[in-house]
C-alpha cells in the first residue's frame, strides 16, 4: 500500500483534525458531571493528553470559568510558571483584549534571589508575579513549589488571582499542592492525583480564551 | 497547622525532589523488560508524565539509545516539531558538544509554503528539517502529520535521522503514526497508543543528553 495516499487524506487539515478529535472525545467520555460551561475546558484537556482519566479528574471552583473569561476580557495578564506553558498558550486571542502571557522563572533577578535564599526559582517567580499580574490568570503546569507558594500568598492576603489553573505533574508534592488549591474559595481549575502538566494547563487557558472570543 | 512549615521542607530543593521522584518510580514500576541502557529514558518519561501506563508503552529500536547519544556527542542538531518541545529541552548539555535545538514550524517560508500547498506547517517544517539537520535527532511530541511526513521521507531515502523520538499525542493519527514509526529499521524511541506529548518527548531527549554528558 502506498503510505502517502494511505495517511495523507486523513491528516492534512488542522481544523478537521481538531473537529474529529472533539467528536471522538464526546462519544467516548460518556456520562459526566461537568456543567455546560465547564465541559469545553475538560474536552480540550482530554484533547491535549488523550487521557480520559486525567480529564475526569478535573475540578472547578464554581466561579472558575466565569472569572477566567472575565480576566481575559479585561486584558489581565496570564502568568505561566514555566516557558513550556508560556509558548503553548495562544497569544492572538489574549492580545485582542490587551492581554498576554508572562513568565518570570528565568528573569535574572528571580534567579539571583532564589540563589540567595536557597530556594526554587519557581517560588521566587510567584512572589514577583503577584506584583506584576494582580487579578490575572496563574497557569501552573509544572512546578508544585510555585503552586504551594501561590496558595500561601493567597492565604496571607497578598495575592488575588482572577483564576488559578493549577495542574502540576509529578511524584513529590504535585498531588498535595492540588489538594490544597481545591480547598481554597477562590476561582481555580485543578485536577486530582499526580498527573497534569504543561499541555493540559495550556489547554485549559486556551479553552477559556476561545470562550472569551466567542462572547464577541 | 502552619502551611508553610508543613510543605516547605519537603519541596524547596530541586535536586532532592528529582532524586526522591526517581526512587519512587523505580519502586513502583516493578518488573519490566527495558534494558539497563533504556531504563533511564523510561524513568524520565514517567517522571514527566506521572503515568506508568505511558512509561510501559515506550518502545525502542535496539540502536536508539546508542545512536541518539552518538548524535548528541557529535554535535548534531535536535529538531523539535513545536516550540513547546524546543523550550523544554535542556540546551547547555547539547551546546557543550556543539549542538542545539531548532524548530522550523513558525518560519515565514514554512508558513508560506504550507498555505500555498494547503497542508500543515508541521509537514513543511519536516521537509525543511531534513535539509538543515541531517543525522540529527527529530523530536516530535505534538504533530502526527510531522511524524508521518518524516516517515515518508525516510522511506523515500530523503531523510537519514540519527534518531527519531516520535511521541505525538492525540485522537487522529497519533497512534497510527507511531505504529508506522515502530515498523522502520532506523533508530527510534516511540510509544504505543494515543498518549504522548511534548513533556515526554522532551524527557527522552534530556535523558539522552544526560547519558552523553556522563560519558565524559
Tab-separated table of C-alpha atoms in Angstrom:
chain	number	residue	atom	x	y	z
A	1	UNK	CA	0.000	0.000	0.000
A	2	UNK	CA	1.243	3.478	-0.828
A	3	UNK	CA	1.862	5.066	2.503
A	4	UNK	CA	1.402	8.648	1.373
A	5	UNK	CA	-2.069	8.080	-0.063
A	6	UNK	CA	-2.972	5.911	2.900
A	7	UNK	CA	-2.491	8.593	5.526
A	8	UNK	CA	-2.426	11.972	3.884
A	9	UNK	CA	-6.101	12.475	3.162
A	10	UNK	CA	-6.895	11.859	6.826
A	11	UNK	CA	-4.482	14.258	8.363
A	12	UNK	CA	-3.620	17.407	6.490
A	13	UNK	CA	-6.396	19.802	7.539
A	14	UNK	CA	-5.807	21.050	11.104
A	15	UNK	CA	-9.411	22.246	11.606
A	16	UNK	CA	-10.797	18.885	10.501
A	17	UNK	CA	-8.383	17.007	12.763
A	18	UNK	CA	-9.499	19.072	15.748
A	19	UNK	CA	-13.187	18.718	14.948
A	20	UNK	CA	-12.929	14.959	14.566
A	21	UNK	CA	-10.931	14.671	17.812
A	22	UNK	CA	-13.567	16.633	19.722
A	23	UNK	CA	-16.338	14.385	18.379
A	24	UNK	CA	-14.419	11.285	19.447
A	25	UNK	CA	-13.919	12.712	22.939
A	26	UNK	CA	-17.617	13.490	23.379
A	27	UNK	CA	-18.537	9.997	22.180
A	28	UNK	CA	-16.064	8.247	24.456
A	29	UNK	CA	-16.380	10.266	27.654
A	30	UNK	CA	-19.984	9.146	28.191
A	31	UNK	CA	-21.780	10.451	31.266
A	32	UNK	CA	-20.055	13.075	33.385
A	33	UNK	CA	-20.977	15.749	35.866
A	34	UNK	CA	-19.304	18.779	34.306
A	35	UNK	CA	-21.542	21.759	33.564
A	36	UNK	CA	-22.130	23.047	30.052
A	37	UNK	CA	-19.753	25.899	30.858
A	38	UNK	CA	-17.020	23.577	32.177
A	39	UNK	CA	-17.157	20.827	29.563
A	40	UNK	CA	-15.303	22.691	26.749
A	41	UNK	CA	-12.363	23.096	29.138
A	42	UNK	CA	-12.378	19.401	30.004
A	43	UNK	CA	-12.724	18.458	26.346
A	44	UNK	CA	-9.636	20.462	25.439
A	45	UNK	CA	-7.710	18.945	28.363
A	46	UNK	CA	-8.541	15.449	27.096
A	47	UNK	CA	-7.606	16.542	23.577
A	48	UNK	CA	-4.167	17.634	24.836
A	49	UNK	CA	-3.492	14.489	26.879
A	50	UNK	CA	-5.535	11.723	25.228
A	51	UNK	CA	-6.232	10.787	28.831
A	52	UNK	CA	-9.853	10.434	29.947
A	53	UNK	CA	-8.797	9.551	33.479
A	54	UNK	CA	-6.996	12.880	33.727
A	55	UNK	CA	-9.974	14.645	32.127
A	56	UNK	CA	-12.394	13.146	34.616
A	57	UNK	CA	-10.136	14.191	37.500
A	58	UNK	CA	-10.510	17.893	36.680
A	59	UNK	CA	-12.142	20.007	39.391
A	60	UNK	CA	-13.566	23.526	39.068
A	61	UNK	CA	-14.360	26.181	41.608
A	62	UNK	CA	-17.937	27.274	40.766
A	63	UNK	CA	-16.695	30.732	39.633
A	64	UNK	CA	-13.687	29.422	37.683
A	65	UNK	CA	-14.840	29.682	34.077
A	66	UNK	CA	-16.732	32.947	34.521
A	67	UNK	CA	-13.850	34.573	36.392
A	68	UNK	CA	-11.182	33.298	33.997
A	69	UNK	CA	-13.100	34.524	30.965
A	70	UNK	CA	-13.695	37.852	32.694
A	71	UNK	CA	-9.957	38.249	33.411
A	72	UNK	CA	-9.130	37.573	29.758
A	73	UNK	CA	-11.753	40.016	28.513
A	74	UNK	CA	-10.394	42.651	30.921
A	75	UNK	CA	-6.948	42.195	29.363
A	76	UNK	CA	-5.437	40.837	32.569
A	77	UNK	CA	-2.144	39.011	32.214
A	78	UNK	CA	-1.681	35.273	32.162
A	79	UNK	CA	1.319	34.183	34.248
A	80	UNK	CA	2.947	30.882	33.310
A	81	UNK	CA	5.151	29.005	35.764
A	82	UNK	CA	7.486	27.750	33.022
A	83	UNK	CA	8.339	28.585	29.429
A	84	UNK	CA	6.669	25.430	28.095
A	85	UNK	CA	3.350	26.769	29.359
A	86	UNK	CA	4.072	30.250	28.035
A	87	UNK	CA	4.840	29.188	24.482
A	88	UNK	CA	1.838	26.850	24.306
A	89	UNK	CA	-0.796	29.449	25.153
A	90	UNK	CA	-2.427	31.071	22.134
A	91	UNK	CA	-1.349	34.724	22.138
A	92	UNK	CA	-3.536	36.414	19.463
A	93	UNK	CA	-6.760	35.645	21.331
A	94	UNK	CA	-5.387	37.231	24.527
A	95	UNK	CA	-3.837	40.168	22.741
A	96	UNK	CA	-7.097	41.263	21.144
A	97	UNK	CA	-8.276	42.065	24.689
A	98	UNK	CA	-4.963	43.721	25.602
A	99	UNK	CA	-3.567	40.719	27.479
A	100	UNK	CA	-0.588	38.416	27.035
A	101	UNK	CA	1.455	35.736	28.754
A	102	UNK	CA	4.384	36.394	31.064
A	103	UNK	CA	6.847	34.031	32.692
A	104	UNK	CA	9.298	35.122	35.353
A	105	UNK	CA	11.216	31.956	36.174
A	106	UNK	CA	14.248	32.821	34.029
A	107	UNK	CA	14.423	36.519	34.954
A	108	UNK	CA	17.903	37.419	36.257
A	109	UNK	CA	16.501	38.967	39.449
A	110	UNK	CA	14.481	35.794	40.140
A	111	UNK	CA	17.495	33.528	39.590
A	112	UNK	CA	19.645	35.713	41.836
A	113	UNK	CA	17.109	35.878	44.663
A	114	UNK	CA	16.461	32.110	44.566
A	115	UNK	CA	20.199	31.516	44.892
A	116	UNK	CA	20.481	33.917	47.825
A	117	UNK	CA	17.511	32.387	49.649
A	118	UNK	CA	18.476	28.796	48.710
A	119	UNK	CA	15.014	28.075	47.350
A	120	UNK	CA	13.424	27.343	43.962
A	121	UNK	CA	13.176	29.866	41.161
A	122	UNK	CA	9.525	28.791	40.877
A	123	UNK	CA	8.798	30.142	44.360
A	124	UNK	CA	10.518	33.461	43.769
A	125	UNK	CA	8.827	33.819	40.375
A	126	UNK	CA	5.414	33.653	42.066
A	127	UNK	CA	6.406	36.397	44.513
A	128	UNK	CA	7.277	38.546	41.513
A	129	UNK	CA	4.154	37.513	39.583
A	130	UNK	CA	1.661	38.632	42.230
A	131	UNK	CA	3.061	42.147	41.942
A	132	UNK	CA	3.148	42.194	38.135
A	133	UNK	CA	-0.119	40.387	37.378
A	134	UNK	CA	-2.682	41.307	40.024
A	135	UNK	CA	-6.075	39.824	39.102
A	136	UNK	CA	-4.535	37.740	36.324
A	137	UNK	CA	-4.650	34.058	35.487
A	138	UNK	CA	-1.915	31.981	37.094
A	139	UNK	CA	-1.209	28.956	34.897
A	140	UNK	CA	0.934	26.445	36.766
A	141	UNK	CA	1.634	23.235	34.879
A	142	UNK	CA	4.990	22.158	36.096
A	143	UNK	CA	6.177	23.303	39.494
A	144	UNK	CA	4.341	22.219	42.657
A	145	UNK	CA	6.549	24.636	44.600
A	146	UNK	CA	5.138	27.529	42.545
A	147	UNK	CA	1.590	26.432	43.292
A	148	UNK	CA	2.282	25.937	47.005
A	149	UNK	CA	3.841	29.393	47.202
A	150	UNK	CA	0.907	30.966	45.383
A	151	UNK	CA	-1.518	29.250	47.783
A	152	UNK	CA	0.483	30.633	50.714
A	153	UNK	CA	0.353	34.145	49.227
A	154	UNK	CA	-3.412	33.848	48.700
A	155	UNK	CA	-3.914	32.703	52.281
A	156	UNK	CA	-1.806	35.634	53.526
A	157	UNK	CA	-3.967	38.027	51.518
A	158	UNK	CA	-1.004	39.046	49.360
A	159	UNK	CA	-2.285	37.525	46.087
A	160	UNK	CA	-5.688	37.988	44.461
A	161	UNK	CA	-5.627	35.954	41.249
A	162	UNK	CA	-8.541	36.159	38.828
A	163	UNK	CA	-8.089	32.434	38.328
A	164	UNK	CA	-5.548	29.789	39.272
A	165	UNK	CA	-5.098	26.979	36.756
A	166	UNK	CA	-3.014	24.640	38.888
A	167	UNK	CA	-2.195	21.307	37.264
A	168	UNK	CA	1.424	20.460	38.074
A	169	UNK	CA	2.587	16.914	37.404
A	170	UNK	CA	4.857	14.728	39.438
A	171	UNK	CA	5.680	12.479	42.330
A	172	UNK	CA	6.703	14.951	45.005
A	173	UNK	CA	4.063	17.479	46.177
A	174	UNK	CA	2.106	17.724	42.901
A	175	UNK	CA	-0.938	15.838	44.192
A	176	UNK	CA	-0.718	17.533	47.586
A	177	UNK	CA	-0.406	21.023	46.118
A	178	UNK	CA	-3.547	20.497	44.039
A	179	UNK	CA	-5.486	19.208	47.049
A	180	UNK	CA	-4.555	22.402	48.880
A	181	UNK	CA	-5.660	24.522	45.919
A	182	UNK	CA	-9.018	22.742	45.813
A	183	UNK	CA	-9.649	23.764	49.438
A	184	UNK	CA	-9.449	27.479	48.659
A	185	UNK	CA	-12.542	29.556	47.984
A	186	UNK	CA	-11.064	31.389	45.025
A	187	UNK	CA	-11.580	30.641	41.317
A	188	UNK	CA	-9.464	27.603	40.424
A	189	UNK	CA	-9.204	24.825	37.871
A	190	UNK	CA	-7.197	21.820	39.032
A	191	UNK	CA	-7.189	18.036	38.945
A	192	UNK	CA	-6.807	15.201	41.392
A	193	UNK	CA	-3.743	12.983	41.505
A	194	UNK	CA	-0.190	13.064	40.205
A	195	UNK	CA	-0.928	13.636	36.556
A	196	UNK	CA	-1.122	17.044	34.932
A	197	UNK	CA	1.480	19.070	33.092
A	198	UNK	CA	2.141	21.917	30.712
A	199	UNK	CA	-0.057	20.761	27.797
A	200	UNK	CA	-3.215	20.338	29.912
A	201	UNK	CA	-2.597	23.664	31.649
A	202	UNK	CA	-2.188	25.321	28.262
A	203	UNK	CA	-5.350	23.584	27.040
A	204	UNK	CA	-7.400	24.992	29.918
A	205	UNK	CA	-6.238	28.559	29.283
A	206	UNK	CA	-6.778	28.234	25.535
A	207	UNK	CA	-10.303	26.912	26.132
A	208	UNK	CA	-11.075	29.992	28.220
A	209	UNK	CA	-9.711	32.420	25.649
A	210	UNK	CA	-11.846	30.732	22.986
A	211	UNK	CA	-14.922	31.255	25.179
A	212	UNK	CA	-13.874	34.880	25.736
A	213	UNK	CA	-13.585	35.373	21.990
A	214	UNK	CA	-16.933	33.701	21.281
A	215	UNK	CA	-18.625	36.160	23.633
A	216	UNK	CA	-17.734	38.701	20.953
B	1	UNK	CA	-1.223	23.543	61.073
B	2	UNK	CA	1.112	26.153	59.653
B	3	UNK	CA	1.026	25.555	55.937
B	4	UNK	CA	4.445	26.980	55.195
B	5	UNK	CA	6.256	24.722	57.663
B	6	UNK	CA	4.129	21.780	56.595
B	7	UNK	CA	5.164	21.815	52.956
B	8	UNK	CA	8.290	23.853	52.550
B	9	UNK	CA	10.872	21.453	53.958
B	10	UNK	CA	9.689	18.788	51.524
B	11	UNK	CA	9.844	20.773	48.364
B	12	UNK	CA	12.415	23.504	48.066
B	13	UNK	CA	15.485	21.627	46.824
B	14	UNK	CA	15.108	20.741	43.133
B	15	UNK	CA	17.828	18.056	43.196
B	16	UNK	CA	16.235	16.367	46.193
B	17	UNK	CA	12.789	16.478	44.580
B	18	UNK	CA	14.130	14.801	41.440
B	19	UNK	CA	16.067	12.150	43.355
B	20	UNK	CA	13.066	11.267	45.503
B	21	UNK	CA	10.820	11.097	42.415
B	22	UNK	CA	13.219	8.726	40.654
B	23	UNK	CA	13.317	6.442	43.714
B	24	UNK	CA	9.523	6.342	43.827
B	25	UNK	CA	9.364	5.461	40.118
B	26	UNK	CA	11.821	2.592	40.470
B	27	UNK	CA	9.902	1.257	43.479
B	28	UNK	CA	6.529	1.449	41.764
B	29	UNK	CA	7.352	0.299	38.254
B	30	UNK	CA	8.221	-3.217	39.437
B	31	UNK	CA	9.309	-5.726	36.818
B	32	UNK	CA	9.856	-4.529	33.275
B	33	UNK	CA	11.728	-5.577	30.180
B	34	UNK	CA	13.685	-2.420	29.424
B	35	UNK	CA	17.457	-2.770	29.199
B	36	UNK	CA	19.817	-1.013	31.565
B	37	UNK	CA	20.575	1.436	28.778
B	38	UNK	CA	16.884	2.133	28.066
B	39	UNK	CA	15.563	2.378	31.613
B	40	UNK	CA	16.869	5.915	32.410
B	41	UNK	CA	14.915	7.179	29.397
B	42	UNK	CA	11.730	5.446	30.550
B	43	UNK	CA	12.263	6.681	34.102
B	44	UNK	CA	12.467	10.278	32.911
B	45	UNK	CA	9.361	9.819	30.740
B	46	UNK	CA	7.422	8.577	33.773
B	47	UNK	CA	8.815	11.459	35.801
B	48	UNK	CA	7.471	13.933	33.227
B	49	UNK	CA	4.026	12.345	32.946
B	50	UNK	CA	3.404	10.596	36.287
B	51	UNK	CA	1.978	7.915	34.038
B	52	UNK	CA	3.304	4.364	34.372
B	53	UNK	CA	0.995	3.122	31.627
B	54	UNK	CA	2.600	5.576	29.241
B	55	UNK	CA	6.057	4.639	30.503
B	56	UNK	CA	5.435	0.945	29.961
B	57	UNK	CA	4.208	1.658	26.427
B	58	UNK	CA	7.592	3.049	25.344
B	59	UNK	CA	9.336	1.122	22.572
B	60	UNK	CA	12.967	1.361	21.476
B	61	UNK	CA	14.737	0.387	18.304
B	62	UNK	CA	17.752	-1.634	19.510
B	63	UNK	CA	20.159	1.111	18.316
B	64	UNK	CA	18.092	4.017	19.667
B	65	UNK	CA	19.984	4.999	22.810
B	66	UNK	CA	23.447	4.419	21.352
B	67	UNK	CA	22.636	6.326	18.168
B	68	UNK	CA	20.909	9.201	19.971
B	69	UNK	CA	23.800	9.630	22.390
B	70	UNK	CA	26.247	9.448	19.477
B	71	UNK	CA	24.349	12.180	17.596
B	72	UNK	CA	24.453	14.443	20.657
B	73	UNK	CA	28.159	13.841	21.217
B	74	UNK	CA	28.808	14.612	17.528
B	75	UNK	CA	27.073	17.983	17.996
B	76	UNK	CA	24.221	17.066	15.638
B	77	UNK	CA	21.130	19.235	15.874
B	78	UNK	CA	17.939	18.333	17.667
B	79	UNK	CA	14.866	19.278	15.624
B	80	UNK	CA	11.646	19.901	17.563
B	81	UNK	CA	8.259	19.758	15.868
B	82	UNK	CA	6.825	22.540	18.042
B	83	UNK	CA	8.088	25.310	20.280
B	84	UNK	CA	6.881	23.571	23.455
B	85	UNK	CA	9.350	20.768	22.725
B	86	UNK	CA	12.097	23.220	21.832
B	87	UNK	CA	11.897	25.242	25.041
B	88	UNK	CA	11.707	22.146	27.234
B	89	UNK	CA	14.910	20.526	26.020
B	90	UNK	CA	17.966	21.311	28.134
B	91	UNK	CA	20.284	23.440	25.972
B	92	UNK	CA	23.584	23.634	27.923
B	93	UNK	CA	24.152	19.870	27.748
B	94	UNK	CA	23.716	19.912	23.960
B	95	UNK	CA	25.740	23.060	23.469
B	96	UNK	CA	28.822	21.656	25.186
B	97	UNK	CA	29.044	19.226	22.245
B	98	UNK	CA	28.314	21.974	19.692
B	99	UNK	CA	24.638	21.087	19.279
B	100	UNK	CA	21.358	22.860	19.931
B	101	UNK	CA	17.636	22.681	19.277
B	102	UNK	CA	15.901	24.074	16.199
B	103	UNK	CA	12.232	24.372	15.342
B	104	UNK	CA	11.012	25.357	11.895
B	105	UNK	CA	7.224	25.372	12.253
B	106	UNK	CA	6.931	29.146	12.652
B	107	UNK	CA	9.470	30.099	9.996
B	108	UNK	CA	7.948	32.514	7.449
B	109	UNK	CA	8.977	30.312	4.496
B	110	UNK	CA	7.345	27.270	6.131
B	111	UNK	CA	4.104	29.147	6.821
B	112	UNK	CA	4.019	30.479	3.260
B	113	UNK	CA	4.669	27.096	1.635
B	114	UNK	CA	2.055	25.335	3.801
B	115	UNK	CA	-0.511	27.907	2.722
B	116	UNK	CA	0.372	27.503	-0.944
B	117	UNK	CA	0.214	23.695	-0.770
B	118	UNK	CA	-2.866	23.691	1.531
B	119	UNK	CA	-1.162	21.385	4.008
B	120	UNK	CA	0.090	21.579	7.594
B	121	UNK	CA	3.050	23.674	8.669
B	122	UNK	CA	4.226	20.561	10.524
B	123	UNK	CA	4.661	18.693	7.236
B	124	UNK	CA	6.547	21.515	5.536
B	125	UNK	CA	8.733	22.002	8.618
B	126	UNK	CA	9.936	18.386	8.331
B	127	UNK	CA	10.855	18.900	4.665
B	128	UNK	CA	12.983	21.834	5.763
B	129	UNK	CA	14.394	19.987	8.771
B	130	UNK	CA	15.828	17.083	6.809
B	131	UNK	CA	17.962	19.549	4.858
B	132	UNK	CA	19.076	21.549	7.884
B	133	UNK	CA	19.602	18.729	10.369
B	134	UNK	CA	20.925	15.677	8.541
B	135	UNK	CA	21.834	12.950	11.034
B	136	UNK	CA	20.182	14.838	13.873
B	137	UNK	CA	17.579	13.878	16.455
B	138	UNK	CA	13.998	14.520	15.372
B	139	UNK	CA	11.879	15.152	18.476
B	140	UNK	CA	8.189	15.024	17.591
B	141	UNK	CA	5.842	15.421	20.527
B	142	UNK	CA	2.814	17.069	19.091
B	143	UNK	CA	2.088	16.701	15.413
B	144	UNK	CA	1.285	13.282	13.930
B	145	UNK	CA	1.445	14.894	10.474
B	146	UNK	CA	5.093	15.813	11.109
B	147	UNK	CA	5.896	12.251	12.101
B	148	UNK	CA	4.049	10.753	9.121
B	149	UNK	CA	5.886	13.084	6.763
B	150	UNK	CA	9.241	12.229	8.330
B	151	UNK	CA	8.468	8.510	7.951
B	152	UNK	CA	7.644	9.100	4.284
B	153	UNK	CA	10.923	10.964	3.769
B	154	UNK	CA	12.855	8.147	5.462
B	155	UNK	CA	11.160	5.542	3.265
B	156	UNK	CA	11.992	7.616	0.170
B	157	UNK	CA	15.630	7.745	1.232
B	158	UNK	CA	15.490	11.537	1.590
B	159	UNK	CA	15.925	11.616	5.381
B	160	UNK	CA	18.605	9.925	7.482
B	161	UNK	CA	17.907	10.876	11.103
B	162	UNK	CA	20.351	9.858	13.831
B	163	UNK	CA	17.302	9.176	15.981
B	164	UNK	CA	13.571	9.789	15.794
B	165	UNK	CA	11.846	10.439	19.114
B	166	UNK	CA	8.251	10.210	17.956
B	167	UNK	CA	5.652	10.514	20.702
B	168	UNK	CA	2.806	12.677	19.399
B	169	UNK	CA	-0.429	12.707	21.388
B	170	UNK	CA	-3.986	12.723	20.165
B	171	UNK	CA	-7.057	11.137	18.693
B	172	UNK	CA	-6.421	11.457	14.971
B	173	UNK	CA	-3.351	9.681	13.531
B	174	UNK	CA	-1.153	9.845	16.650
B	175	UNK	CA	-1.396	6.124	17.452
B	176	UNK	CA	-1.173	5.170	13.767
B	177	UNK	CA	1.860	7.371	13.112
B	178	UNK	CA	3.730	5.741	15.996
B	179	UNK	CA	2.863	2.255	14.780
B	180	UNK	CA	4.361	3.189	11.398
B	181	UNK	CA	7.498	4.531	13.075
B	182	UNK	CA	7.911	1.311	15.058
B	183	UNK	CA	7.995	-0.667	11.793
B	184	UNK	CA	11.074	1.173	10.491
B	185	UNK	CA	14.561	-0.205	10.884
B	186	UNK	CA	16.081	3.086	11.944
B	187	UNK	CA	16.862	4.281	15.484
B	188	UNK	CA	13.593	5.360	17.115
B	189	UNK	CA	12.007	5.876	20.508
B	190	UNK	CA	8.223	5.848	20.482
B	191	UNK	CA	5.239	4.592	22.460
B	192	UNK	CA	2.070	2.666	21.787
B	193	UNK	CA	-1.356	4.283	21.890
B	194	UNK	CA	-2.822	7.762	21.850
B	195	UNK	CA	-0.887	9.206	24.758
B	196	UNK	CA	2.389	11.052	24.409
B	197	UNK	CA	3.143	14.745	24.129
B	198	UNK	CA	5.745	17.442	24.426
B	199	UNK	CA	6.877	16.775	28.025
B	200	UNK	CA	7.604	13.080	27.455
B	201	UNK	CA	9.386	13.840	24.187
B	202	UNK	CA	11.482	16.436	25.980
B	203	UNK	CA	12.151	13.945	28.780
B	204	UNK	CA	13.524	11.365	26.344
B	205	UNK	CA	15.910	13.839	24.725
B	206	UNK	CA	17.048	15.187	28.092
B	207	UNK	CA	17.706	11.644	29.315
B	208	UNK	CA	19.946	11.038	26.291
B	209	UNK	CA	21.899	14.261	26.753
B	210	UNK	CA	22.485	13.317	30.401
B	211	UNK	CA	23.896	9.979	29.261
B	212	UNK	CA	26.044	11.781	26.676
B	213	UNK	CA	27.393	14.055	29.390
B	214	UNK	CA	28.070	11.188	31.788
B	215	UNK	CA	30.230	9.510	29.143
B	216	UNK	CA	32.574	12.473	29.779
